[in-house]
Every structure is written in structure tokens, then in C-alpha cells.
């Protein structure tokens, strides 16, 4: 009600100007009253960097965005700073999540962020990069054999194929899959480049080696052609000194990361490798591999920066290598913004400070758009300053966001929420402060009266800036009725209280020092004189701490609460009005206000209970005092206190599963985070039974981080419905079960093979495979396996298509090569038997020579382009014709002509230049392109001028 009265008042004063102001802050942000319970968006989930495998069968990718707000937020998405058209079929929204259908690298790779808004303002999420992951196959060419004398060192190069991201892991196959070599002091596989190093070759090293490369980001592996290694026997192997061939470089690491350094040496005998940090002790988190070739530093810190050295030595000599680790840090908050309310017309300094290495820069967004850089100070704030603000601290390693809502208060003074005390007691001869704290914005001016007498500042009476009235050297005559008046440009209000004068309380018998014998009782005395109208309470303290006679444990620790006590600090000559208890846990570095019992801790209290705590969680506590001058410095944090454990009270979510291999039941759930463990020995109880069964079978999963259990049973029928549920447990008991989900056991792999498999050769590098479907209904896809005759079947390539497809196109084949092809029906349990194997040959390669364009002559409204005939080599397909593409310069599309001649006529361009591309065509495909540019202007292409001069000379002569 007060809010609408305010707006009405503004409109009456200046209808035109205030209408625009009112409209704006209704759009984003606004002035608030005490009844205003809404708030702007607060992110609960933001998009993260995502890698989408280019070969993924899912056909969609999701970027998450979720915010809480009142009223409910509206979401928008932007890519590379451009709005995403959510009306397109390529995009869909699930809540605030963006789903991209059939992702395309050219269209969808980029930087995304989400915008969440309501009428209080708009916030922008952190930026997330959508990338497309791939791992190309190794080249099909054979790798030459390697011959090495026994006793000598050698390196087999991996040379991994093109890939993204650069997170490959490397292993080496020996002779066949899946036999991998084992690393030891003599053999080492570098995870930097994939190369295999052997310190000195032995006869037992003979064999065929293949580099096996895996990309964990896209869950794909490929392996190279096998390299034959042939050790050459020596009558006596010659020793040679250590020679470091795997050397680590200077690196930059982020604080908290794990860092790996590699160092390996050739030599005979096999060298020993030692590590050290130059002039400093090794980090406590450093570990050296069994072979000595790898140094790992876990959770690296700033103090771990420095120069590291590896030394390789055998009895023939030693070798050393040094490089430096530079440790830098992601931005981290020192002080960040929080939701704030300020009075209209006041000034605001909003501190936002971060640390990092390099030192972060600060920039600001307001309602999702760039607003300011550096320190933010607002002067004489208006409604236009209201909205959602974001402080962004960023350095070369990334950015962190702090979000807060700024509300502008604008209301007439009111004492409804904080009336004056009706009765104030003060001791004769003492000092009293009568508080006057109305809610008002802008800040009101204050005046006081006693009865009908207006009060002014004097030697005994002082009206504080915050409205409080201070009276010193109190006499009986100071008793009476006092009224505080508050007024601002929105209105005025007053409130009244009565000051009662009492006799002072004085200690007339104080404790005295006493020496006593250990084990004896001691009595300390205390007596006081006081006003008979008052109740008297004695409080004793020991070494500055108040004694609680009702408890033996002041710490009083329970599962969800802790009783705390503290002693008063200096009140800075202004009585403490309240205390706030704050907590911090391992879940966050921020101090948060705790819920307490009592909910409001009055300024005269020195004990309270923090409640609604998390069981079995380590807490630190501190206390903050507040008076009329503001909030004081927090106390020194308590020692870490761990709450008692309790049985879990939260059930795992998203229980489901299904699929898997034959005779398996796969059950999945989302593991509970650490804050919900509530005790030691945390795990899960998984219960399941056939859908119509009576008895639940239960198993215990002791890994608290797992969210998957696979039950194997050879008697289990395929595709059988099961009811499943999951609950958590710890040493204190069991939690509640999740909702019951219904899933199916794994289906059987198909038992039939596809029939009528055929192959059509399309070119030198492509064939088309077709087949008839199997009749089984459990088929989800078909797998086509193919391999060249000179390869082993174990190296076969695979192409997977949906169960609706009857054919598939195989590309990037070798020309003039024999291939074998087979087709299998597949589902989640595996693939069935193969079809009959089909043998086929790709065509010879297309011509490698481009057509030589010999003339480009303008004739009337057309150009005549002429070229020499292309003669194919013996290993190439015969030329059957030519393809000519006529297109505007700078564009890829145009008009395509086919001809068996060695010339073609094309129209003269109406405007600009056109390109004419000519290529030979054969059964093996299209050959190499030649091109010439033409234009509507009567000029010749400079590249052809010298070539065409003889022909032009004849044309000119005939014209004369």
C-alpha cells in the first residue's frame, strides 16, 4: 500500500518525468517497501564447458541454466554475443536449459551464456564453450620396420592423428590386441607425445608394435599400423653413458592442479633416475613412479614454484636436465558483493576484491550488460540504479562471478517494524541512550521533545545522527515522556517512550584474592545495593568467560546444533543491539549467518545455540556485534567443531538404469554429495525385485561416490521388468528409500545375421553397402565392419547406423584396393553374428593431373573456355568426361556443366567476376581443379595474357 501511495505522489508532482521513471523500474529493479517479498534471479546451475563428440549418436547437446527468483525468471541464450533464435527447430528449451538438436560444428561451436530475468533485473551466467571433439584414424600407410643393434637405445614414434581436445593417453600394443607392453625402468611411454622409448634393446623386444591412442573426452580409441622391431644380435653389447631423451619443459600450472614431469634416459646399463627441487626441499605431495621416470606433484601450491632437476646415471656416466614450474592461481574472492538495500538519494560504495596470479581485473555488469570497470561507487542513487549487478574478477586463467541485487528504498518514516521501547530504565547519576530507529528512505532528520519541551544539544543532552538521544549525569528530573520525530521528503512520523529513573546498582561486597589448597572448597562473595523496584541477577565469570551454572559442557554439541558462549567486546560507546552467529564449513570459503535459538540474539546476551546445522560436518563459528553505528569486526573464529553424526535423511535421486550386457540388471542413481553423508561408513543399499515379485533382494554398495550397480544372474530373462529403489546408510543408521523406479534387465544381443548384403563401388574412395533387416524386434542399430585385405581383421573400421537404415556409405577408402565387408545387427547388449563376408575392390584413383586451360576468348555474349585433354596414368582411372563449375568469385555454389568435349561456352557475367573451374571426371571420381576468372569487362585474365597472345594476334589480323 505504501508503495502505491509513493508512486501516486510522484505522478502528481510531475506526471511526465515520473511516469518514465516508474515504467523503467517496473521493467528492471524498483524501489521497495517492507511488504516487497520478491527478488531477482540467483543462479543455481550455470553452463559449463562442453565437448560434443563429432561421431556422437545422440544427436543433441544440452547446456544447463537454472535460477531461482520471485517472480519466476525468463531465460534467454546468447552465442558469440548474438541472440539465439529459440523459435528455430534446431533449438529447444527445457526449463532454462538449452538443447541443441543435431549439433553442427560450423554452426554451433562457440561461446554461450544464459540470461535470466524478471522485473527486478537480469543476470548473466558464466560463459561456457561448446567444442566438438574428434580423433581421426591413423594414416593407412604401412610403417617401415626398425632394425636396432642389441644394447642400443631406440625410440618408436607414435605421431598421433589430428584430434581435439589435447587430452590423449598413450599405450603400445605388442603383436596383437589387447596385449599392451608394461613400462619399467627400461621401457617408457611418454604421455606428452606418445613415443615409446627403450633404454637399450634386448632380443626379447622383437615384435610388431602399434601406438594405441585414447581420447577420454570422446571415449574413442585408435591404433596405428604395426611397426616391426628387429633387434640385431651383437657378440658383445657395448655400454654407453646415460643420455636423457625425454625432457620436461618450463610449464605454467594452476594452484590446486596436479602436475606431471617426465624424464627418461637411454643408456647401457639402464640408467637410474633421481629427482630434486633445486635449492629447496621437494613438495610434500610429490610422488615418483616406480620406474623413476615420472614425477607427480598433487594439488600444487604457490610455494611449490621453482626449478626441478632430474639426473640419470649409470656406470658409464650421468646426464642432467632442469626446467622451471611457474605456479599461478585462478581468481578467488577476498570480498564480494551481496544483496543490498540503500536509501534513495544516498551514496553507495560496493567493494569487490579478488586475488589471483596474475592479479585479476574487475568489471561489472548491470542487468546482464557491461556497466563499469574497477571500483564501483554510486552517488545520490535513484530508482534507475536498482537492478541486478554482477562483479566479475578475471585473469588469464578464467573468471568468477559475484551476483547481487540492489534495491532502492523510498518510503516515509514508520515505526511499525521497530517501535521505541515503551519503558526505558536509567540509573541516577548515570548515562542513558534512548534509541529511535524508524524505517525511512531517504534517511530522515530527527528531533526530540520531553513532554511539550523541545530538546536541543547541550552539555548533558546529545541527539545523535542516527536519531538516538543520549542523556548524561541523569537526575530524577529527567524522568518523563520522550517523543522522537522523524521526517524526510516522503513524510513524517513520531513515537513515544517513558524514561524511568532508578537508584544505581552498586557492588558493595566484591570478591577478594584467595589462596587455597588443591582439592579444598572455596567461596567467593559478592553483594550489591540496588533499586527495590528492580530484579537483581548476579553473573560470574572465570578468566573473562561467563560461567554457565546449568551446564558442564558449554560446547554442548549435537547432530544439528551447537551451544556457543562469548564475552562482550568494546561497544564503542554505543550499546550493542544484537549479535549474529556466523559459520563456515569445508563446503564453502564464505562465512554465512547461522539460524539461532533464540532467532534474535539481544545485545545483552552472551550465549545462544546455532541450529539447523549439518550432521557430521566440521564447523568454525564466529560472532558479530551490531549497534547503532553499524556492524563491528567479527570475533576470532572458534576451533573447528564437528557436529555429531546422524542417520541420512535424504534419498538418492534419479534412480533408474536398464540396458547393459546379457544377463545383467544395471541400476543407476545420483550419489549424495558430502554434506548429506551425516556420518562415517557411508554407502548405499540397493533393493530390487521382479515387477510382480514379493521379496526384495538387497545389496550393499560401500563406495560413497558411485552411482551404479550391475547385478549379474545367468538365470535372468532378458528384457524383464524390475522394481528398484536405493537408500543411503552410515554408522548411525539408514536413510529413507528413494521413489521406486521400474527398469528392464538387459536384452539379448541379436541372434540373426543380416542377409542379402551387397556392395556398390561409387569411386576410388567410396562404396555403398546395403542389406536386408533381420526380423528380430530387439535390433537398435546395424554395424558395418570393413578392412583392407593387407590389414588384419582386428584393425577393422566400424560404422554404426540406426535400425531404420538399409544402407551405409563408407568413405576415405584407399584407391584400387581390395576390401572385406560384413554387417551385424546390434543393441545395447552387443552385436549379433556377422553376415556373409563380402569382397570388393575400389576403383583406381582419379586423374592426378589438372586440365591445362589454353584459352579464354570472349565471343559475343559468351566466353569460350578451352583446355587440353587429360591423359590418366597407368594406376589412374580413365577420363570419361569433364565437369565445369561456373560460379561468382568468392562463392562456393554455381552452375555445374558436364561435357565430353575439351571446351565449353559460358555466359558473360552481368556484373563482377566469375570463376570457371574445370576438372576431369572418371569412374574413380573427380580429378584436380584448374580455374580461370572472367568478367563482363573486355579484359583478359593476367595469368593467361602471355599464353593467349599468339591466338589474339591471329584474331586481330583477320579482323583487319
Short mmCIF file of C-alpha atoms in Angstrom, two decimals, residues 171-377:
data_model
loop_
_atom_site.label_atom_id
_atom_site.label_comp_id
_atom_site.label_asym_id
_atom_site.label_seq_id
_atom_site.Cartn_x
_atom_site.Cartn_y
_atom_site.Cartn_z
CA UNK A 171 49.79 -47.16 -24.77
CA UNK A 172 51.61 -49.50 -27.13
CA UNK A 173 50.34 -52.85 -28.44
CA UNK A 174 52.76 -55.73 -28.90
CA UNK A 175 51.88 -58.09 -31.78
CA UNK A 176 48.10 -58.12 -31.21
CA UNK A 177 45.23 -56.54 -29.35
CA UNK A 178 44.85 -56.36 -26.35
CA UNK A 179 48.47 -57.18 -25.41
CA UNK A 180 50.00 -53.93 -24.11
CA UNK A 181 53.64 -53.51 -23.13
CA UNK A 182 54.37 -52.91 -19.46
CA UNK A 183 56.50 -49.90 -18.56
CA UNK A 184 59.55 -50.49 -16.38
CA UNK A 185 62.97 -48.90 -15.87
CA UNK A 186 63.99 -49.97 -19.41
CA UNK A 187 60.82 -49.09 -21.36
CA UNK A 188 58.83 -45.86 -21.16
CA UNK A 189 55.78 -44.46 -22.98
CA UNK A 190 55.63 -40.67 -22.88
CA UNK A 191 52.19 -39.24 -22.19
CA UNK A 192 53.36 -35.99 -23.78
CA UNK A 193 53.96 -37.22 -27.34
CA UNK A 194 53.08 -40.93 -27.21
CA UNK A 195 56.55 -42.14 -28.21
CA UNK A 196 57.90 -45.47 -26.94
CA UNK A 197 61.45 -45.28 -25.55
CA UNK A 198 63.66 -48.32 -24.85
CA UNK A 199 66.85 -47.56 -22.89
CA UNK A 200 68.70 -50.48 -24.51
CA UNK A 201 67.23 -53.08 -26.85
CA UNK A 202 67.18 -56.77 -25.98
CA UNK A 203 66.43 -59.80 -28.13
CA UNK A 204 63.11 -60.21 -26.32
CA UNK A 205 61.95 -56.85 -27.71
CA UNK A 206 61.43 -58.36 -31.15
CA UNK A 207 57.87 -57.99 -32.37
CA UNK A 208 55.30 -55.73 -34.02
CA UNK A 209 54.42 -52.50 -32.19
CA UNK A 210 51.36 -50.29 -32.60
CA UNK A 211 50.64 -46.95 -30.88
CA UNK A 212 47.23 -47.13 -29.16
CA UNK A 213 45.71 -43.68 -28.60
CA UNK A 214 42.64 -42.94 -26.46
CA UNK A 215 40.64 -39.75 -26.03
CA UNK A 216 38.74 -39.82 -22.70
CA UNK A 217 36.70 -36.76 -23.68
CA UNK A 218 35.01 -38.54 -26.57
CA UNK A 219 35.59 -42.16 -25.41
CA UNK A 220 37.29 -43.20 -28.62
CA UNK A 221 40.50 -45.11 -29.33
CA UNK A 222 42.51 -45.70 -32.50
CA UNK A 223 45.76 -47.50 -33.18
CA UNK A 224 48.49 -47.16 -35.78
CA UNK A 225 49.81 -49.60 -38.32
CA UNK A 226 52.19 -52.08 -36.71
CA UNK A 227 55.91 -51.25 -36.73
CA UNK A 228 58.18 -54.32 -36.92
CA UNK A 229 61.10 -54.04 -34.48
CA UNK A 230 64.04 -56.31 -35.29
CA UNK A 231 66.91 -56.42 -32.73
CA UNK A 232 70.25 -57.18 -34.41
CA UNK A 233 72.40 -59.55 -32.35
CA UNK A 234 75.80 -58.37 -31.13
CA UNK A 235 78.56 -60.63 -29.85
CA UNK A 236 79.14 -58.21 -27.00
CA UNK A 237 76.91 -55.26 -26.25
CA UNK A 238 78.82 -52.06 -25.71
CA UNK A 239 77.98 -49.94 -22.65
CA UNK A 240 77.30 -46.26 -23.15
CA UNK A 241 76.53 -43.41 -20.74
CA UNK A 242 73.09 -42.10 -19.75
CA UNK A 243 71.51 -39.79 -22.29
CA UNK A 244 68.27 -38.01 -21.31
CA UNK A 245 65.94 -38.04 -24.34
CA UNK A 246 62.60 -37.27 -22.64
CA UNK A 247 62.90 -33.79 -21.18
CA UNK A 248 60.22 -31.73 -19.43
CA UNK A 249 59.87 -28.06 -20.36
CA UNK A 250 59.17 -24.91 -18.38
CA UNK A 251 55.46 -25.08 -17.54
CA UNK A 252 52.79 -22.88 -16.03
CA UNK A 253 50.47 -24.65 -13.60
CA UNK A 254 47.36 -23.50 -11.76
CA UNK A 255 47.29 -23.74 -7.99
CA UNK A 256 45.43 -26.89 -7.00
CA UNK A 257 46.22 -28.77 -10.20
CA UNK A 258 48.20 -31.99 -10.44
CA UNK A 259 51.46 -31.57 -12.38
CA UNK A 260 53.35 -34.36 -14.16
CA UNK A 261 57.00 -34.15 -15.24
CA UNK A 262 58.62 -36.81 -17.45
CA UNK A 263 62.30 -37.69 -17.67
CA UNK A 264 63.75 -40.79 -19.34
CA UNK A 265 67.24 -41.68 -20.47
CA UNK A 266 68.79 -44.15 -22.89
CA UNK A 267 71.90 -45.97 -21.74
CA UNK A 268 73.58 -49.31 -21.17
CA UNK A 269 73.30 -50.39 -18.41
CA UNK A 270 69.81 -48.94 -17.79
CA UNK A 271 70.29 -45.59 -16.03
CA UNK A 272 68.84 -44.77 -12.62
CA UNK A 273 66.79 -41.55 -12.45
CA UNK A 274 66.72 -39.21 -9.44
CA UNK A 275 64.66 -36.05 -8.87
CA UNK A 276 65.16 -32.96 -6.75
CA UNK A 277 63.96 -29.40 -6.38
CA UNK A 278 66.92 -27.08 -6.81
CA UNK A 279 67.95 -25.37 -3.53
CA UNK A 280 64.63 -26.30 -1.85
CA UNK A 281 63.00 -29.41 -0.39
CA UNK A 282 60.64 -31.38 -2.60
CA UNK A 283 56.90 -30.67 -2.10
CA UNK A 284 55.26 -32.93 0.45
CA UNK A 285 52.69 -34.01 -2.16
CA UNK A 286 55.31 -35.12 -4.71
CA UNK A 287 55.36 -38.77 -5.81
CA UNK A 288 57.90 -40.54 -8.06
CA UNK A 289 56.83 -43.51 -10.20
CA UNK A 290 58.34 -46.96 -9.63
CA UNK A 291 60.50 -46.63 -12.73
CA UNK A 292 61.62 -43.16 -11.65
CA UNK A 293 60.69 -41.59 -14.99
CA UNK A 294 57.66 -39.65 -13.77
CA UNK A 295 57.39 -37.02 -11.02
CA UNK A 296 53.84 -36.10 -9.99
CA UNK A 297 53.03 -33.15 -7.74
CA UNK A 298 49.47 -33.31 -6.45
CA UNK A 299 47.49 -30.20 -5.50
CA UNK A 300 50.36 -27.90 -6.39
CA UNK A 301 50.67 -24.67 -4.35
CA UNK A 302 52.37 -21.32 -4.87
CA UNK A 303 55.28 -22.35 -2.67
CA UNK A 304 55.94 -25.33 -4.97
CA UNK A 305 57.08 -22.97 -7.73
CA UNK A 306 60.74 -23.39 -8.57
CA UNK A 307 63.35 -25.23 -10.63
CA UNK A 308 63.22 -29.02 -10.76
CA UNK A 309 66.00 -31.33 -11.86
CA UNK A 310 66.19 -34.93 -12.97
CA UNK A 311 69.51 -36.77 -13.08
CA UNK A 312 70.10 -40.00 -14.99
CA UNK A 313 73.21 -42.07 -14.17
CA UNK A 314 74.78 -45.43 -14.95
CA UNK A 315 78.32 -46.70 -14.53
CA UNK A 316 79.35 -45.06 -17.78
CA UNK A 317 78.28 -41.53 -16.94
CA UNK A 318 75.46 -39.17 -15.99
CA UNK A 319 73.19 -36.59 -17.59
CA UNK A 320 71.11 -33.81 -16.03
CA UNK A 321 68.12 -31.71 -17.07
CA UNK A 322 66.43 -28.75 -15.39
CA UNK A 323 63.28 -26.74 -16.06
CA UNK A 324 61.04 -24.46 -14.03
CA UNK A 325 57.46 -24.75 -12.80
CA UNK A 326 55.61 -21.45 -12.55
CA UNK A 327 52.54 -21.65 -10.31
CA UNK A 328 49.70 -19.25 -10.93
CA UNK A 329 46.20 -19.04 -9.49
CA UNK A 330 42.60 -18.81 -10.67
CA UNK A 331 40.74 -15.74 -9.34
CA UNK A 332 39.42 -16.10 -5.78
CA UNK A 333 37.22 -13.73 -3.81
CA UNK A 334 38.63 -11.68 -0.96
CA UNK A 335 35.44 -9.64 -0.66
CA UNK A 336 32.42 -9.82 -2.93
CA UNK A 337 29.07 -8.10 -3.24
CA UNK A 338 25.85 -9.24 -1.57
CA UNK A 339 22.21 -8.20 -1.93
CA UNK A 340 21.96 -4.63 -0.72
CA UNK A 341 19.23 -2.12 0.07
CA UNK A 342 20.11 1.58 0.11
CA UNK A 343 18.07 4.70 0.68
CA UNK A 344 17.16 6.78 -2.31
CA UNK A 345 19.49 9.78 -2.60
CA UNK A 346 22.28 8.13 -0.60
CA UNK A 347 25.78 7.09 -1.75
CA UNK A 348 26.98 3.50 -2.14
CA UNK A 349 30.48 2.07 -2.19
CA UNK A 350 30.29 -1.59 -3.21
CA UNK A 351 33.62 -3.31 -2.50
CA UNK A 352 34.53 -6.23 -4.77
CA UNK A 353 38.06 -7.55 -4.31
CA UNK A 354 39.70 -10.71 -5.64
CA UNK A 355 43.11 -12.28 -5.54
CA UNK A 356 44.84 -14.46 -8.08
CA UNK A 357 48.01 -14.76 -10.11
CA UNK A 358 48.17 -12.72 -12.23
CA UNK A 359 46.13 -10.20 -10.23
CA UNK A 360 42.54 -10.22 -11.57
CA UNK A 361 40.87 -7.22 -13.13
CA UNK A 362 37.36 -6.22 -12.06
CA UNK A 363 34.48 -5.40 -14.35
CA UNK A 364 30.76 -5.01 -13.72
CA UNK A 365 27.54 -5.99 -15.43
CA UNK A 366 24.16 -4.44 -14.70
CA UNK A 367 21.10 -6.41 -15.79
CA UNK A 368 23.35 -8.56 -17.96
CA UNK A 369 25.14 -5.76 -19.84
CA UNK A 370 28.56 -4.13 -19.47
CA UNK A 371 28.37 -1.36 -16.88
CA UNK A 372 31.67 -0.38 -15.26
CA UNK A 373 35.31 -1.33 -14.70
CA UNK A 374 37.25 -1.22 -11.44
CA UNK A 375 35.93 0.13 -8.14
CA UNK A 376 32.19 0.89 -8.10
CA UNK A 377 30.83 3.94 -6.29
#
